[in-house]
Amino acid sequence: MDKTTLKKIMPFATDANIDKFLPHLNDTMATFEIDTPMRQAHFLAQIAHESGSLRYVREIASGEAYEGRKDLGNVMPGDGPRFKGRGLIQLTGRTNYKLFDEYTNHEYDLLHHPERVEQPDLASLVAGWFWHRNKLNELADRDQLMKITKKINGGYNGLEDRGEHLIRAKAALITS
């Protein structure tokens, strides 16, 4: 994918952010077989929404809401803020950071340095890892926006915005 195509999908993304993330997004899509126009359209539409068109790689909220959430593995004091959402599709909770750290063979020591997920390479990679782990290519192949959104968000927050990004992504990737 090139810069012009990504700008069509995320018209509000700055050129600087597109330049910063584009090579990592291309690598991530290749790594996780997000390799058809439909898969890419869904993946990029979700990223566009989740990151505010590549503006955010860290949850704006403090993370206090996740404190003590055993379902996220947040069992130590301070885990909520320490393991708040990061990445282009937000990785949240000690358990998920640990699983992603294991995926990278502990190369980044994320349990001690979770902020590393805010860097463009890992912010992109964690999105692809989450996508793959949750078998979202299969849902994208069937054009299942609502099911993908539910897997990513746990509900349907921002569904209309995700759908608008998807329309632009399909126009840029499928019909051109």
mmCIF file of C-alpha atoms in Angstrom:
data_model
loop_
_atom_site.group_PDB
_atom_site.id
_atom_site.type_symbol
_atom_site.label_atom_id
_atom_site.label_comp_id
_atom_site.label_asym_id
_atom_site.label_seq_id
_atom_site.Cartn_x
_atom_site.Cartn_y
_atom_site.Cartn_z
ATOM 1 C CA MET A 1 0.000 0.000 0.000
ATOM 2 C CA ASP A 2 1.208 3.487 -0.715
ATOM 3 C CA LYS A 3 0.809 6.826 1.034
ATOM 4 C CA THR A 4 -1.910 8.062 -1.336
ATOM 5 C CA THR A 5 -4.077 5.014 -0.671
ATOM 6 C CA LEU A 6 -3.694 5.290 3.101
ATOM 7 C CA LYS A 7 -4.583 9.007 2.919
ATOM 8 C CA LYS A 8 -7.804 8.111 1.048
ATOM 9 C CA ILE A 9 -8.713 5.712 3.863
ATOM 10 C CA MET A 10 -7.688 8.088 6.651
ATOM 11 C CA PRO A 11 -8.139 11.598 5.223
ATOM 12 C CA PHE A 12 -7.636 13.187 8.636
ATOM 13 C CA ALA A 13 -4.298 11.480 9.272
ATOM 14 C CA THR A 14 -1.339 13.826 9.063
ATOM 15 C CA ASP A 15 1.278 13.225 6.399
ATOM 16 C CA ALA A 16 3.875 12.877 9.173
ATOM 17 C CA ASN A 17 1.883 10.100 10.865
ATOM 18 C CA ILE A 18 1.257 8.332 7.573
ATOM 19 C CA ASP A 19 4.984 8.428 6.848
ATOM 20 C CA LYS A 20 5.730 7.170 10.365
ATOM 21 C CA PHE A 21 3.298 4.233 10.316
ATOM 22 C CA LEU A 22 3.027 3.189 6.665
ATOM 23 C CA PRO A 23 6.111 0.925 6.458
ATOM 24 C CA HIS A 24 5.158 -0.777 9.718
ATOM 25 C CA LEU A 25 1.567 -1.277 8.624
ATOM 26 C CA ASN A 26 2.755 -2.835 5.367
ATOM 27 C CA ASP A 27 5.119 -5.167 7.262
ATOM 28 C CA THR A 28 2.380 -6.085 9.726
ATOM 29 C CA MET A 29 -0.152 -6.853 7.008
ATOM 30 C CA ALA A 30 2.375 -9.107 5.269
ATOM 31 C CA THR A 31 3.288 -10.878 8.522
ATOM 32 C CA PHE A 32 -0.307 -11.674 9.473
ATOM 33 C CA GLU A 33 -1.677 -12.465 5.994
ATOM 34 C CA ILE A 34 -3.828 -9.365 5.861
ATOM 35 C CA ASP A 35 -3.191 -9.721 2.186
ATOM 36 C CA THR A 36 -6.427 -9.240 0.297
ATOM 37 C CA PRO A 37 -8.155 -5.936 -0.382
ATOM 38 C CA MET A 38 -11.111 -6.927 1.823
ATOM 39 C CA ARG A 39 -8.879 -7.948 4.746
ATOM 40 C CA GLN A 40 -6.840 -4.772 4.423
ATOM 41 C CA ALA A 41 -9.971 -2.626 4.179
ATOM 42 C CA HIS A 42 -11.364 -4.026 7.431
ATOM 43 C CA PHE A 43 -8.019 -3.930 9.239
ATOM 44 C CA LEU A 44 -7.290 -0.339 8.258
ATOM 45 C CA ALA A 45 -10.842 0.817 8.986
ATOM 46 C CA GLN A 46 -10.602 -0.544 12.520
ATOM 47 C CA ILE A 47 -7.163 1.005 13.016
ATOM 48 C CA ALA A 48 -8.442 4.333 11.686
ATOM 49 C CA HIS A 49 -11.155 4.347 14.332
ATOM 50 C CA GLU A 50 -9.127 2.920 17.221
ATOM 51 C CA SER A 51 -6.190 5.299 16.707
ATOM 52 C CA GLY A 52 -8.101 8.401 15.669
ATOM 53 C CA SER A 53 -6.502 8.198 12.209
ATOM 54 C CA LEU A 54 -3.035 7.378 13.564
ATOM 55 C CA ARG A 55 -3.101 10.129 16.226
ATOM 56 C CA TYR A 56 -3.242 7.927 19.316
ATOM 57 C CA VAL A 57 -1.171 4.928 20.309
ATOM 58 C CA ARG A 58 -1.986 5.240 24.014
ATOM 59 C CA GLU A 59 -5.376 5.291 25.664
ATOM 60 C CA ILE A 60 -6.259 8.818 26.721
ATOM 61 C CA ALA A 61 -7.789 7.682 30.030
ATOM 62 C CA SER A 62 -5.464 6.994 32.952
ATOM 63 C CA GLY A 63 -6.069 3.252 33.040
ATOM 64 C CA GLU A 64 -7.406 3.396 36.597
ATOM 65 C CA ALA A 65 -10.608 1.754 35.339
ATOM 66 C CA TYR A 66 -8.558 -1.418 34.727
ATOM 67 C CA GLU A 67 -7.069 -1.526 38.219
ATOM 68 C CA GLY A 68 -7.761 -4.874 39.858
ATOM 69 C CA ARG A 69 -9.367 -6.339 36.716
ATOM 70 C CA LYS A 70 -8.452 -9.987 37.135
ATOM 71 C CA ASP A 71 -10.012 -10.783 33.750
ATOM 72 C CA LEU A 72 -7.177 -8.693 32.246
ATOM 73 C CA GLY A 73 -4.562 -10.181 34.557
ATOM 74 C CA ASN A 74 -4.209 -6.910 36.462
ATOM 75 C CA VAL A 75 -3.455 -8.418 39.852
ATOM 76 C CA MET A 76 -0.605 -6.168 41.065
ATOM 77 C CA PRO A 77 -1.137 -2.639 42.409
ATOM 78 C CA GLY A 78 -0.691 -0.150 39.566
ATOM 79 C CA ASP A 79 -1.370 -2.678 36.792
ATOM 80 C CA GLY A 80 -4.383 -0.720 35.493
ATOM 81 C CA PRO A 81 -2.426 2.398 34.509
ATOM 82 C CA ARG A 82 0.747 0.427 33.693
ATOM 83 C CA PHE A 83 -1.028 -1.874 31.235
ATOM 84 C CA LYS A 84 -3.630 0.503 29.842
ATOM 85 C CA GLY A 85 -4.467 0.374 26.160
ATOM 86 C CA ARG A 86 -1.583 0.917 23.746
ATOM 87 C CA GLY A 87 -0.996 0.283 20.067
ATOM 88 C CA LEU A 88 -3.081 0.962 16.973
ATOM 89 C CA ILE A 89 -5.572 -1.618 18.232
ATOM 90 C CA GLN A 90 -5.171 -1.179 21.929
ATOM 91 C CA LEU A 91 -3.443 -3.920 23.856
ATOM 92 C CA THR A 92 -4.894 -3.805 27.381
ATOM 93 C CA GLY A 93 -4.085 -5.672 30.603
ATOM 94 C CA ARG A 94 -1.090 -7.492 32.046
ATOM 95 C CA THR A 95 -2.160 -10.824 30.510
ATOM 96 C CA ASN A 96 -2.304 -9.416 26.980
ATOM 97 C CA TYR A 97 1.024 -7.612 27.356
ATOM 98 C CA LYS A 98 2.535 -10.869 28.624
ATOM 99 C CA LEU A 99 1.134 -12.855 25.680
ATOM 100 C CA PHE A 100 2.395 -10.302 23.170
ATOM 101 C CA ASP A 101 5.769 -10.197 24.949
ATOM 102 C CA GLU A 102 5.963 -13.983 24.585
ATOM 103 C CA TYR A 103 5.071 -13.654 20.893
ATOM 104 C CA THR A 104 8.089 -11.345 20.458
ATOM 105 C CA ASN A 105 10.283 -13.744 22.501
ATOM 106 C CA HIS A 106 10.570 -11.077 25.221
ATOM 107 C CA GLU A 107 12.623 -8.925 22.848
ATOM 108 C CA TYR A 108 11.106 -5.736 24.254
ATOM 109 C CA ASP A 109 10.607 -6.686 27.940
ATOM 110 C CA LEU A 110 7.093 -5.295 27.814
ATOM 111 C CA LEU A 111 6.171 -6.248 31.354
ATOM 112 C CA HIS A 112 8.826 -3.783 32.535
ATOM 113 C CA HIS A 113 8.504 -1.358 29.615
ATOM 114 C CA PRO A 114 4.880 -1.421 28.409
ATOM 115 C CA GLU A 115 5.278 2.060 26.914
ATOM 116 C CA ARG A 116 7.384 0.470 24.158
ATOM 117 C CA VAL A 117 4.085 -0.551 22.495
ATOM 118 C CA GLU A 118 3.582 3.152 21.707
ATOM 119 C CA GLN A 119 6.407 3.078 19.136
ATOM 120 C CA PRO A 120 5.248 2.820 15.486
ATOM 121 C CA ASP A 121 6.743 -0.627 14.889
ATOM 122 C CA LEU A 122 5.140 -2.302 17.896
ATOM 123 C CA ALA A 123 1.958 -0.215 17.747
ATOM 124 C CA SER A 124 1.427 -1.684 14.274
ATOM 125 C CA LEU A 125 2.662 -5.172 15.114
ATOM 126 C CA VAL A 126 0.402 -5.499 18.161
ATOM 127 C CA ALA A 127 -2.587 -4.586 15.981
ATOM 128 C CA GLY A 128 -1.712 -7.353 13.535
ATOM 129 C CA TRP A 129 -1.023 -9.820 16.338
ATOM 130 C CA PHE A 130 -4.409 -9.079 17.923
ATOM 131 C CA TRP A 131 -6.080 -9.362 14.506
ATOM 132 C CA HIS A 132 -4.466 -12.730 13.844
ATOM 133 C CA ARG A 133 -4.995 -14.085 17.374
ATOM 134 C CA ASN A 134 -8.700 -13.312 17.137
ATOM 135 C CA LYS A 135 -9.041 -14.782 13.624
ATOM 136 C CA LEU A 136 -10.325 -11.529 12.194
ATOM 137 C CA ASN A 137 -9.147 -12.308 8.652
ATOM 138 C CA GLU A 138 -11.926 -14.904 8.511
ATOM 139 C CA LEU A 139 -14.517 -12.312 9.523
ATOM 140 C CA ALA A 140 -13.075 -9.755 7.093
ATOM 141 C CA ASP A 141 -13.308 -12.304 4.277
ATOM 142 C CA ARG A 142 -17.048 -12.473 5.024
ATOM 143 C CA ASP A 143 -17.316 -8.645 5.345
ATOM 144 C CA GLN A 144 -18.505 -8.865 8.974
ATOM 145 C CA LEU A 145 -17.991 -5.327 10.321
ATOM 146 C CA MET A 146 -20.167 -5.819 13.406
ATOM 147 C CA LYS A 147 -18.483 -9.067 14.451
ATOM 148 C CA ILE A 148 -15.011 -7.587 13.955
ATOM 149 C CA THR A 149 -15.976 -4.502 15.944
ATOM 150 C CA LYS A 150 -17.336 -6.644 18.782
ATOM 151 C CA LYS A 151 -14.071 -8.655 18.940
ATOM 152 C CA ILE A 152 -11.976 -5.489 19.047
ATOM 153 C CA ASN A 153 -14.174 -3.275 21.194
ATOM 154 C CA GLY A 154 -16.162 -5.743 23.271
ATOM 155 C CA GLY A 155 -19.246 -3.932 22.006
ATOM 156 C CA TYR A 156 -20.192 -1.652 19.170
ATOM 157 C CA ASN A 157 -18.727 1.690 20.241
ATOM 158 C CA GLY A 158 -17.918 3.803 17.218
ATOM 159 C CA LEU A 159 -19.642 1.444 14.790
ATOM 160 C CA GLU A 160 -20.807 4.283 12.530
ATOM 161 C CA ASP A 161 -17.287 5.764 12.346
ATOM 162 C CA ARG A 162 -15.772 2.333 11.704
ATOM 163 C CA GLY A 163 -18.308 1.830 8.926
ATOM 164 C CA GLU A 164 -17.447 5.175 7.324
ATOM 165 C CA HIS A 165 -13.750 4.265 7.379
ATOM 166 C CA LEU A 166 -14.616 0.887 5.871
ATOM 167 C CA ILE A 167 -16.517 2.507 2.993
ATOM 168 C CA ARG A 168 -13.484 4.688 2.227
ATOM 169 C CA ALA A 169 -11.110 1.713 2.584
ATOM 170 C CA LYS A 170 -13.150 -0.428 0.218
ATOM 171 C CA ALA A 171 -13.297 2.414 -2.296
ATOM 172 C CA ALA A 172 -9.524 2.884 -2.101
ATOM 173 C CA LEU A 173 -8.529 -0.783 -2.092
ATOM 174 C CA ILE A 174 -11.245 -2.772 -3.842
ATOM 175 C CA THR A 175 -12.853 -0.547 -6.443
ATOM 176 C CA SER A 176 -9.710 1.203 -7.671
#
